[in-house]
Amino acid sequence: MASSQHVLLSPAELAYLHASLSLIPPIRPDGRSPTQFRPLVAETGILPGTNGSARICFADGTEAIVGVKAEVERTALRPGEDTIYLEEGGLEGGDDGEEGSSEDKRKGDASWVEMTVEIPGLRDDDSGTAFLSAMLSEALLADGEFARRLWINRRFHWKLYLDIILISPPLSYPLPLLSLTTHLALLSTRLPRLKSEGDEDPFFDDDWAAAPYLFPRSSETSAHTTTSTTSTSTRPPITLLVMAVANNIIFDPSKEELAVADAALAVSVTSTSSHTTTADADPIRQAQAQEQEEKEGRNLRLLSIRTIDPPSRLTPPGVANAANAAYGASLGASGQQPQQQQQKSTAVVPVMASETEAVEGVWRPPRGGAKRAVLGALVQKVLEGGGVVDEVLDALEGVDLG
Amino acid sequence: MPLDTSTYNLALLRVDGRRWNELRRVHAQIRTQAAADGSSYLEMGHTKVMCVVTGPTEPGPRRGGAAAGGAGGGGVGSGGAGGKAEIVVGIVIAGFSSVDRKRYGRGDKRTLELASTVSNALAASLHTNLFPHSQINISLHVLSQDGSLLAALINAATLACVDAGIPMTDYVAACTAGSTSTYAANDEGADPLLDLNHQEEQELPGLTVATLGNSDRVAVLVCESRVQISRLEGMLAVGVDGCKQMREILDRVVREKGVRMIQEGTVEKGVGLGDIDMD
């Protein structure tokens, strides 16, 4: 769905909303603090027929379901790699000594992940829907880390299908909802345990209880490896909707709030694991890094940013009394100056003035692009340690993975 | 994988261990979603369906040639002209719903037919004449498929319409029925079966029947497989009987939810509710 969905608010209402959101601290229509998310109900593992699934219900009634299915697919061999494969891999098969080196050779491809978004009442080739799915898959594939997890061996890989369904009618811009649901579904995704070795045709353990999670839980990693005990393992990305009104930064805006946004951004972040610290040879530096990590909780990494066209641009402007003929404004260029304009010493034509200058309490849709400083501040606020992202990730961690 | 029907005669048990006249486990909920006018969730065995009803509302602007509400599976409307509300049914079959992931494209013929069947079935029961020049949007989401899909869709849509408070004559309860041997076997003594699962649906002749409430009035009868006419009567009788059981289940779900809503104070206890057991 397009973010520029019609909002049935009059210019006067928009001006009021904008004014209350510009206050310090801002007053939001639903009484939330600027960084507070809408309360939500989440559950995972709702569909036994999928590799991972999740459902999230926001308090405003919007609801989404995500199902993840995986299939084994043959990797297309590229000419360059083919020769390497024949030289060293073909005969030895599963040699333990080679395991380490093949671990490093893991590489993923963006085509291994397929994402579809279904929104009721909209065609699936709708530009808004396509934009949503592009944003979500972009965040997932941005660092190439995710696709690498789908590597089985040099000849096979997992093909992951992510089907995102919005159940409710789109009441607000569904990006945060879909992103959080996808995050949970990926967290609960398990792939069968590989039994075959090396480049054999893959053969899997049929015990589902033994199937490892695609994103290993932190408690499990601490059980298996001794080095990365403190690591919060890498998590799937989350995409947050952030908007700016005057000098305020507001998270998870509702539809009405988005209608008065000066700028809106979709920011994708992920929390990274201590991959780097375990690989670090120097034990002192490693310890320092771990200490730092413990202090900070988790490293947040920015994956992608997209500007969202705020629907506020398409809202009708209000007309100031000064320019309103019904209130005695003169329409002629050289008329007598109305009362409101008398304090102005300059000889500005009142009609022109009201169209170009901001008048207190009269709604003017924002024009032009967002300022760089504003965009910078938005991103900064998202990446802030102990901020909203931490809160959201902590909350999602609390969801029981069925 | 062909279904082994030969073992049925030994123990009179079906592949999933049911007797011939047993329904699968049915679990249903209504008012699952706060934002919708009416909503429901229905499980029949492993077939899981969600339904969201919006309306009756003023019909929205029609975009292009596509019907409003024409999500994934496309929308199909019925009624509508002048004095009656139009029932627009959109069905979205999730890609992950079947065993192998399959993308169900828009305008898929089978989905469109399901939608039009549901739409016509409900048009028979809903008092659409009370809402002229309006539209009732029913969007159905199939989350998991294991046979009897049409029956589950009709049942879920009925529950959601009840939740939306749209006046209707009675429940439209649906169920499937089949026969224990294939058409080719030409077995005269084949027993009828109630509520087919996916495996049985693939191999055995089957039909979907929906009745209006407690009566024997058939609202929907869909048979897409070849079957000897002599077996049809038995299958239909079993199916209609299954619909009655299904109606009881749906009715219980609605009543339980009603009692809970009165207890929570969401709605006031009206007159004539004295006989409801408030435990």
XYZ file of C-alpha atoms in Angstrom:
681
model
C 0.000 0.000 0.000
C 1.125 3.488 -0.627
C 2.146 5.573 2.305
C 0.180 8.344 0.674
C -3.080 6.778 1.647
C -5.929 9.203 1.999
C -6.363 10.533 5.465
C -9.698 12.100 6.143
C -8.478 15.057 8.151
C -9.264 18.666 7.457
C -6.501 21.284 7.214
C -7.519 22.596 10.628
C -7.149 19.143 12.175
C -3.813 18.646 10.473
C -2.590 21.992 11.791
C -3.690 21.064 15.322
C -2.014 17.666 15.105
C 1.151 19.191 13.725
C 1.211 21.787 16.467
C 0.771 19.243 19.241
C 3.437 16.977 17.777
C 5.841 19.918 17.512
C 5.605 20.683 21.236
C 8.470 19.684 23.493
C 7.790 16.991 24.546
C 5.339 16.150 21.778
C 1.800 15.170 22.618
C 0.707 12.242 20.501
C -2.966 11.522 19.867
C -2.735 8.132 21.571
C -0.739 9.406 24.517
C 2.453 7.538 23.719
C 5.890 8.953 24.351
C 7.832 9.810 21.184
C 9.888 6.626 21.322
C 7.124 4.312 22.423
C 5.785 1.593 20.175
C 2.191 0.544 19.960
C 1.558 -2.412 22.267
C 1.462 -5.671 20.397
C 0.578 -9.301 20.797
C 2.993 -11.726 19.207
C 3.204 -15.457 18.836
C 5.493 -17.729 16.883
C 5.382 -21.253 15.557
C 1.681 -21.002 14.788
C 1.859 -23.072 11.608
C 3.417 -26.510 11.951
C 3.552 -26.854 8.175
C 6.176 -24.139 7.812
C 9.820 -23.893 8.794
C 9.027 -20.826 10.824
C 6.004 -18.636 11.313
C 4.853 -15.717 13.383
C 1.822 -13.577 13.951
C 1.722 -10.084 15.369
C -1.338 -8.085 16.324
C -0.887 -4.392 17.006
C -3.226 -2.770 19.479
C -4.862 -0.748 16.710
C -6.068 -4.036 15.272
C -3.658 -4.511 12.383
C -2.474 -8.048 12.132
C 0.098 -9.836 10.008
C 1.198 -13.412 9.527
C 4.511 -14.492 8.083
C 5.360 -18.013 7.024
C 8.813 -19.197 6.030
C 9.312 -22.224 3.836
C 12.634 -23.657 2.762
C 13.472 -25.892 -0.149
C 16.756 -27.465 -1.177
C 17.893 -26.097 -4.489
C 20.846 -26.888 -6.701
C 23.323 -24.042 -6.901
C 24.068 -22.904 -10.407
C 27.800 -23.314 -10.900
C 29.562 -20.367 -12.362
C 32.329 -21.100 -14.841
C 35.092 -19.693 -12.642
C 34.166 -21.690 -9.577
C 33.586 -24.835 -11.547
C 37.266 -25.396 -12.135
C 38.112 -24.957 -8.486
C 35.466 -27.460 -7.585
C 36.922 -30.083 -9.915
C 40.425 -29.537 -8.666
C 40.046 -29.868 -4.943
C 36.533 -30.757 -3.891
C 35.352 -33.471 -6.205
C 37.301 -36.494 -5.023
C 37.858 -35.933 -1.356
C 34.281 -35.216 -0.481
C 33.825 -34.796 3.256
C 37.323 -34.417 4.588
C 37.487 -32.922 8.031
C 40.543 -30.886 7.262
C 38.704 -29.246 4.460
C 35.722 -28.281 6.584
C 37.429 -25.213 7.936
C 38.334 -23.907 4.555
C 34.913 -24.570 3.083
C 33.406 -22.681 5.989
C 35.112 -19.605 4.695
C 34.052 -20.283 1.159
C 30.397 -20.065 2.075
C 28.781 -17.479 -0.030
C 25.219 -16.547 -0.551
C 23.221 -15.109 -3.324
C 20.337 -12.696 -3.130
C 18.225 -14.940 -5.343
C 18.139 -17.560 -2.586
C 15.537 -15.529 -0.747
C 12.141 -14.838 -2.231
C 9.762 -12.497 -0.495
C 6.144 -11.812 -1.296
C 3.845 -9.356 0.432
C 0.079 -9.756 0.263
C -2.134 -6.892 1.302
C -5.892 -7.345 1.103
C -7.619 -5.035 -1.300
C -4.489 -4.281 -3.269
C -3.079 -5.844 -6.363
C 0.227 -7.542 -5.728
C 1.884 -5.544 -8.487
C 0.789 -2.377 -6.710
C 3.724 0.010 -6.438
C 3.313 0.395 -2.695
C 3.366 -3.352 -2.127
C 6.392 -3.777 -4.357
C 8.158 -0.992 -2.460
C 7.375 -2.634 0.877
C 8.712 -6.004 -0.186
C 11.778 -4.372 -1.734
C 12.482 -2.558 1.515
C 12.082 -5.652 3.640
C 14.175 -7.929 1.448
C 16.791 -5.237 0.986
C 17.292 -5.068 4.733
C 17.600 -8.831 4.891
C 20.112 -9.134 2.089
C 22.045 -5.924 2.643
C 25.102 -7.400 4.306
C 25.155 -10.763 2.504
C 25.368 -12.400 5.915
C 21.874 -13.788 5.756
C 22.162 -15.496 2.361
C 25.374 -17.141 3.538
C 23.412 -18.966 6.213
C 21.483 -20.736 3.484
C 24.611 -22.349 2.083
C 24.579 -26.139 2.372
C 27.575 -27.105 0.284
C 29.089 -26.022 -2.959
C 26.392 -27.700 -4.997
C 23.276 -27.072 -2.957
C 21.666 -24.323 -0.967
C 18.408 -23.588 0.808
C 15.923 -21.501 -1.062
C 13.914 -19.531 1.448
C 10.410 -18.331 0.692
C 9.047 -15.605 2.933
C 5.344 -15.017 2.515
C 4.082 -11.983 4.352
C 0.330 -11.593 4.676
C -1.417 -8.627 6.133
C -4.656 -9.988 7.527
C -6.373 -6.778 8.505
C -7.165 -3.911 6.199
C -4.143 -1.569 6.094
C -5.091 0.950 8.762
C -1.645 2.430 9.172
C 1.490 2.191 7.103
C 2.234 -1.494 7.728
C 6.013 -1.401 7.433
C 6.906 -1.746 11.148
C 4.304 -4.480 11.612
C 5.498 -6.516 8.644
C 9.122 -6.059 9.580
C 8.648 -7.150 13.184
C 6.584 -10.155 12.122
C 9.228 -11.169 9.592
C 11.867 -10.797 12.270
C 10.014 -13.131 14.601
C 9.282 -15.647 11.865
C 12.949 -15.778 10.933
C 13.921 -16.149 14.574
C 11.647 -19.165 14.867
C 12.824 -20.659 11.558
C 14.532 -24.008 11.794
C 16.173 -25.968 9.024
C 16.686 -29.737 9.217
C 20.089 -30.797 10.534
C 22.495 -31.756 7.794
C 23.826 -35.309 8.068
C 25.774 -35.581 4.831
C 29.270 -34.167 4.597
C 31.138 -32.137 2.076
C 29.697 -31.777 -1.369
C 27.551 -34.911 -1.346
C 23.898 -34.699 -2.195
C 22.473 -33.288 1.018
C 20.882 -35.716 3.428
C 19.060 -34.490 6.495
C 18.194 -35.660 9.953
C 14.462 -36.366 10.057
C 14.238 -35.512 13.732
C 12.657 -32.083 13.861
C 13.646 -31.653 17.489
C 17.281 -31.750 16.402
C 16.822 -29.133 13.726
C 18.940 -26.076 14.477
C 17.566 -22.562 14.327
C 18.545 -20.454 11.362
C 19.496 -17.769 13.847
C 20.995 -19.673 16.759
C 19.785 -18.540 20.138
C 22.374 -17.005 22.389
C 21.911 -19.614 25.117
C 22.652 -22.374 22.629
C 25.801 -20.808 21.328
C 27.095 -20.460 24.828
C 26.502 -24.157 25.383
C 28.335 -25.190 22.238
C 31.281 -22.867 22.063
C 33.291 -21.510 24.885
C 34.625 -18.430 23.172
C 31.415 -16.636 22.388
C 29.679 -16.949 25.714
C 28.669 -13.339 26.033
C 27.615 -12.972 22.445
C 24.132 -11.991 21.602
C 24.061 -13.774 18.289
C 23.194 -12.003 15.104
C 19.541 -11.260 14.753
C 17.462 -10.753 11.661
C 17.098 -7.100 10.747
C 14.261 -4.908 11.858
C 13.000 -1.979 9.876
C 11.643 0.917 11.858
C 9.524 3.771 10.682
C 10.750 7.074 12.078
C 9.407 10.481 11.319
C 10.312 14.046 12.079
C 7.895 16.817 12.962
C 9.518 20.192 13.562
C 12.310 19.357 16.035
C 10.822 16.141 17.317
C 11.624 12.601 16.294
C 8.750 10.206 16.596
C 8.873 6.428 16.347
C 6.206 4.108 14.998
C 3.841 6.825 13.799
C 0.192 6.033 13.353
C -1.565 6.878 10.130
C -2.722 10.269 11.385
C 0.703 11.190 12.678
C 2.302 10.220 9.394
C -0.099 12.602 7.695
C 1.670 15.601 9.229
C 5.249 14.324 8.999
C 7.923 16.662 7.704
C 10.072 13.668 6.788
C 9.698 9.934 7.190
C 12.428 7.317 7.066
C 12.497 3.541 7.045
C 15.677 2.555 8.828
C 16.836 -1.061 8.876
C 19.162 -2.117 11.653
C 20.509 -5.375 12.931
C 22.357 -6.370 16.050
C 25.558 -8.128 15.207
C 27.224 -11.024 16.930
C 30.687 -11.100 18.397
C 31.944 -12.776 15.235
C 34.785 -10.327 15.124
C 35.725 -10.803 18.726
C 35.997 -14.572 18.549
C 38.088 -14.337 15.421
C 40.364 -11.837 17.100
C 43.729 -13.371 17.804
C 44.792 -11.010 20.552
C 43.179 -12.190 23.806
C 43.425 -8.805 25.501
C 41.712 -7.000 22.713
C 39.132 -9.706 22.612
C 38.419 -9.320 26.279
C 38.170 -5.591 25.872
C 35.759 -5.954 23.037
C 33.639 -8.354 25.013
C 33.623 -6.061 27.970
C 32.551 -3.225 25.793
C 29.867 -5.370 24.297
C 28.552 -6.319 27.693
C 28.369 -2.693 28.567
C 26.541 -1.711 25.441
C 24.325 -4.750 25.304
C 24.614 -5.197 21.578
C 26.217 -3.618 18.558
C 23.707 -2.075 16.287
C 24.518 -1.926 12.660
C 22.784 0.176 10.084
C 21.747 -1.841 7.051
C 19.684 0.426 4.882
C 17.742 3.652 4.840
C 14.862 4.554 2.631
C 12.954 7.771 2.604
C 9.233 7.334 2.639
C 7.152 9.861 0.818
C 4.994 11.202 3.634
C 1.318 11.543 2.752
C 1.458 15.036 4.231
C 2.632 16.310 0.850
C -0.713 15.499 -0.686
C -2.871 17.025 2.022
C -4.857 20.126 1.160
C -3.395 23.373 2.550
C -5.366 25.551 4.897
C -6.300 29.052 3.900
C -5.427 31.829 6.282
C -8.142 34.307 7.118
C -5.981 36.944 5.570
C -6.300 35.274 2.228
C -9.857 34.100 2.592
C -12.343 36.165 0.678
C -15.090 35.012 3.026
C -13.286 36.843 5.844
C -12.963 40.067 3.932
C -9.601 39.516 2.311
C -9.089 41.606 -0.732
C -8.417 39.647 -3.818
C -6.974 42.518 -5.793
C -3.259 43.109 -5.720
C -3.491 46.774 -4.723
C -6.307 46.796 -2.212
C -6.369 48.073 1.329
C -4.271 45.947 3.690
C -6.366 43.696 5.930
C -6.068 43.969 9.705
C -3.755 41.006 10.161
C -1.137 42.324 7.813
C -0.956 45.829 9.174
C 1.907 45.187 11.541
C 4.034 44.155 8.593
C 6.044 47.100 7.430
C 6.850 45.579 4.093
C 4.405 46.060 1.293
C 3.792 42.388 0.658
C 0.639 41.507 -1.154
C -1.407 39.631 1.485
C -2.586 36.882 -0.834
C 0.930 36.067 -1.864
C 2.160 36.225 1.691
C -0.285 33.709 2.987
C 0.632 31.292 0.270
C 4.327 31.394 0.802
C 4.813 32.168 4.458
C 3.843 30.047 7.410
C 0.920 31.448 9.320
C 0.445 30.229 12.862
C -2.339 27.670 13.048
C -2.792 27.297 9.316
C -1.782 23.980 7.805
C 0.800 24.028 5.069
C 1.924 20.755 3.574
C 5.710 20.411 3.734
C 7.491 21.202 0.535
C 10.869 20.169 -0.750
C 13.027 17.345 0.489
C 14.018 16.603 4.041
C 17.054 18.447 5.323
C 20.262 16.504 5.721
C 20.569 17.468 9.344
C 17.096 16.082 10.005
C 17.897 12.801 8.262
C 21.145 12.564 10.195
C 19.360 13.154 13.475
C 16.760 10.504 12.633
C 19.399 7.859 11.912
C 21.394 8.898 14.968
C 18.364 8.497 17.175
C 17.693 4.998 15.819
C 21.256 3.812 16.346
C 21.509 5.288 19.833
C 22.676 2.695 22.357
C 20.016 1.666 24.838
C 17.442 3.336 22.657
C 14.321 2.195 20.924
C 15.949 -0.568 18.907
C 17.313 -2.172 22.058
C 13.897 -1.975 23.624
C 12.222 -3.538 20.609
C 14.802 -6.294 20.281
C 14.565 -7.072 23.986
C 10.814 -7.259 23.734
C 10.983 -9.549 20.726
C 13.541 -11.718 22.499
C 10.965 -12.248 25.186
C 8.596 -13.914 22.747
C 8.572 -17.625 23.317
C 9.738 -19.462 20.223
C 7.376 -22.371 19.982
C 1.760 -41.141 -3.051
C -1.330 -43.243 -3.683
C -3.670 -43.725 -0.793
C -3.926 -47.301 0.350
C -7.667 -47.897 0.534
C -7.407 -51.647 0.965
C -6.768 -51.457 4.697
C -10.048 -49.700 5.367
C -12.020 -52.935 5.190
C -9.811 -54.642 7.760
C -10.351 -52.361 10.708
C -12.826 -49.842 9.320
C -10.345 -47.110 10.186
C -9.209 -44.394 7.826
C -5.622 -43.267 7.221
C -5.759 -40.818 10.099
C -7.473 -43.272 12.406
C -10.994 -41.907 12.178
C -14.184 -43.893 11.719
C -16.321 -43.242 8.658
C -18.614 -40.748 10.375
C -16.130 -38.809 12.419
C -15.276 -35.163 11.886
C -11.743 -33.997 12.396
C -10.995 -31.778 15.354
C -12.671 -28.450 14.786
C -11.440 -25.403 16.612
C -12.956 -22.010 15.992
C -12.713 -18.532 17.427
C -14.646 -15.416 16.648
C -13.692 -11.784 17.097
C -10.016 -12.509 16.629
C -9.197 -9.086 15.360
C -10.103 -5.772 16.880
C -9.959 -3.620 13.763
C -12.457 -5.542 11.678
C -16.222 -5.446 11.835
C -16.238 -9.209 12.078
C -13.515 -11.801 12.148
C -13.041 -15.477 12.772
C -10.461 -18.207 12.799
C -11.322 -21.783 11.987
C -9.344 -25.000 12.052
C -10.709 -28.213 10.609
C -7.967 -30.700 11.229
C -4.938 -29.094 9.629
C -6.943 -26.807 7.386
C -6.666 -23.345 8.892
C -8.594 -20.365 7.666
C -8.924 -16.778 8.840
C -11.755 -14.511 7.844
C -12.179 -10.761 8.130
C -15.459 -9.055 7.305
C -15.755 -5.336 6.638
C -19.126 -3.878 6.111
C -21.814 -3.368 5.221
C -20.149 -0.220 3.914
C -20.582 2.201 1.130
C -19.087 0.615 -1.947
C -15.629 2.055 -2.523
C -14.318 3.334 -5.797
C -13.517 0.531 -8.158
C -9.970 0.666 -9.307
C -9.434 -0.315 -12.904
C -11.134 -3.500 -13.891
C -10.320 -5.311 -10.673
C -13.152 -5.724 -8.231
C -12.708 -4.029 -4.886
C -11.274 -6.386 -2.339
C -9.699 -8.284 -5.183
C -6.702 -9.369 -3.185
C -4.454 -12.296 -4.064
C -7.105 -14.656 -5.201
C -9.207 -11.955 -6.748
C -12.570 -10.771 -5.615
C -15.903 -12.067 -6.666
C -19.112 -10.257 -5.990
C -22.705 -11.316 -6.075
C -25.938 -9.428 -5.736
C -25.287 -5.742 -5.534
C -27.585 -4.413 -8.166
C -29.771 -1.721 -6.649
C -31.688 -2.872 -3.621
C -29.292 -5.410 -2.166
C -25.892 -5.375 -0.560
C -23.126 -6.790 -2.662
C -21.060 -9.560 -1.113
C -17.477 -9.298 -2.265
C -15.332 -12.274 -1.369
C -11.568 -12.201 -1.716
C -9.523 -15.290 -1.019
C -5.811 -15.201 -0.360
C -4.146 -18.578 -0.297
C -0.816 -18.242 1.433
C 2.182 -19.604 -0.439
C 3.185 -21.617 2.614
C -0.229 -23.210 3.098
C 0.394 -26.422 1.183
C 3.130 -28.990 1.766
C 5.196 -27.729 -1.145
C 5.436 -24.002 -1.336
C 3.386 -22.775 -4.252
C 2.582 -19.264 -5.328
C -1.124 -18.883 -5.926
C -1.328 -16.222 -8.569
C -4.015 -13.625 -8.849
C -7.042 -14.572 -10.829
C -6.331 -18.242 -10.299
C -9.434 -19.971 -11.688
C -9.820 -22.337 -8.785
C -9.580 -19.563 -6.211
C -12.073 -17.447 -8.125
C -14.496 -20.318 -8.181
C -14.112 -20.876 -4.440
C -14.769 -17.168 -3.909
C -17.888 -17.150 -6.020
C -19.223 -20.264 -4.283
C -18.726 -18.700 -0.851
C -20.293 -15.471 -2.057
C -23.368 -17.202 -3.446
C -23.748 -19.401 -0.389
C -23.785 -16.423 1.937
C -26.019 -14.386 -0.333
C -28.661 -17.032 0.271
C -28.512 -16.606 4.029
C -27.626 -12.964 4.679
C -30.443 -10.432 4.594
C -28.725 -8.343 1.975
C -31.961 -6.560 1.137
C -31.602 -4.615 4.419
C -28.505 -2.841 3.132
C -29.224 -1.374 -0.271
C -26.385 0.255 -2.196
C -23.762 -1.161 0.104
C -21.079 -3.744 0.098
C -19.978 -6.493 2.438
C -16.308 -7.342 2.069
C -15.278 -10.806 3.129
C -11.596 -11.495 2.936
C -10.505 -15.036 3.598
C -6.948 -16.105 4.273
C -5.938 -19.723 3.909
C -3.022 -20.417 6.208
C -2.810 -24.156 5.915
C -4.543 -26.635 3.641
C -5.405 -30.211 4.386
C -8.578 -30.985 2.493
C -12.138 -29.673 2.835
C -10.966 -26.173 1.985
C -14.282 -24.938 0.615
C -16.141 -26.212 3.675
C -13.702 -24.455 5.991
C -14.011 -21.220 4.009
C -17.802 -21.263 4.207
C -17.798 -22.020 7.927
C -15.255 -19.293 8.679
C -17.174 -16.760 6.587
C -20.396 -17.650 8.410
C -18.766 -17.126 11.802
C -17.272 -13.809 10.750
C -20.647 -12.602 9.460
C -22.206 -13.545 12.786
C -19.494 -11.560 14.528
C -20.094 -8.598 12.233
C -23.730 -8.645 13.271
C -25.101 -8.891 9.766
C -28.653 -10.250 9.957
C -28.888 -13.741 8.514
C -31.501 -16.478 8.431
C -29.301 -19.166 9.920
C -25.793 -20.571 9.955
C -24.488 -21.839 6.653
C -22.560 -24.876 7.868
C -20.511 -26.866 5.402
C -18.840 -30.220 5.390
C -17.370 -32.712 2.931
C -18.326 -36.304 2.311
C -16.659 -39.012 0.280
C -16.697 -42.674 -0.439
C -14.326 -45.394 0.668
C -13.336 -46.679 -2.748
C -12.317 -44.983 -5.932
C -14.531 -44.470 -8.918
C -12.546 -46.988 -10.915
C -13.048 -49.701 -8.301
C -16.775 -49.485 -8.977
C -17.517 -50.943 -5.583
C -21.232 -50.930 -4.880
C -20.805 -51.591 -1.189
C -18.441 -48.684 -0.576
C -19.131 -46.859 2.664
C -19.592 -43.103 2.669
C -16.985 -41.056 4.566
C -17.336 -37.796 6.438
C -14.890 -34.858 6.307
C -12.144 -35.808 3.863
C -8.560 -34.820 4.477
C -6.146 -33.897 1.722
C -4.935 -37.442 1.085
C -8.454 -38.799 0.781
C -9.532 -35.860 -1.309
C -6.837 -36.616 -3.860
C -7.830 -40.237 -4.345
C -11.464 -40.719 -3.487
C -14.642 -39.236 -4.888
C -15.928 -36.445 -2.680
C -18.403 -33.628 -2.474
C -18.826 -30.487 -0.426
C -22.243 -29.788 0.968
C -23.502 -26.821 2.954
C -26.884 -26.629 4.602
C -28.888 -23.825 6.068
C -28.914 -24.271 9.808
C -30.658 -27.252 11.280
C -32.807 -27.853 8.253
C -32.009 -30.274 5.464
C -32.016 -27.436 2.964
C -28.868 -27.648 0.919
C -27.272 -24.288 0.140
C -24.151 -25.519 -1.621
C -23.404 -28.792 -3.310
C -20.116 -29.077 -5.142
C -18.860 -32.339 -6.553
C -15.705 -32.184 -8.632
C -14.948 -35.880 -8.943
C -16.446 -38.791 -10.808
C -18.665 -40.997 -8.718
C -21.342 -43.601 -9.473
C -24.798 -42.121 -9.043
C -25.795 -44.969 -6.733
C -23.218 -43.843 -4.180
C -24.213 -40.200 -4.294
C -27.257 -40.507 -2.075
C -25.326 -42.080 0.764
C -22.575 -39.503 0.500
C -25.069 -36.640 0.520
C -26.892 -38.040 3.543
C -23.631 -38.333 5.471
C -22.602 -34.856 4.354
C -25.866 -33.268 5.474
C -25.529 -35.039 8.801
C -22.000 -33.674 9.109
C -23.299 -30.174 8.421
C -25.647 -30.514 11.373
C -22.762 -31.477 13.623
C -20.815 -28.555 12.239
C -23.678 -26.191 12.937
C -23.703 -27.304 16.569
C -19.986 -26.615 16.803
C -20.294 -23.164 15.237
C -23.260 -22.348 17.430
C -21.345 -23.363 20.539
C -18.447 -21.129 19.555
C -20.754 -18.139 19.114
C -22.577 -18.788 22.366
C -19.405 -19.242 24.367
C -18.026 -15.997 23.019
C -21.327 -14.280 23.776
C -21.320 -15.478 27.354
C -17.745 -14.344 27.786
C -18.524 -10.924 26.378
C -21.435 -10.509 28.775
C -19.282 -11.603 31.692
C -16.568 -9.155 30.734
C -19.169 -6.441 30.418
C -18.439 -5.771 26.760
C -22.119 -6.028 26.012
C -25.095 -5.729 28.288
C -27.127 -8.727 29.101
C -30.283 -8.371 27.087
C -33.745 -9.731 27.698
C -34.344 -13.335 26.876
C -30.807 -14.300 27.795
C -31.828 -15.707 31.141
C -31.524 -19.232 29.875
C -27.857 -18.859 29.034
C -25.818 -20.749 31.531
C -23.398 -18.249 33.043
C -20.872 -20.417 34.787
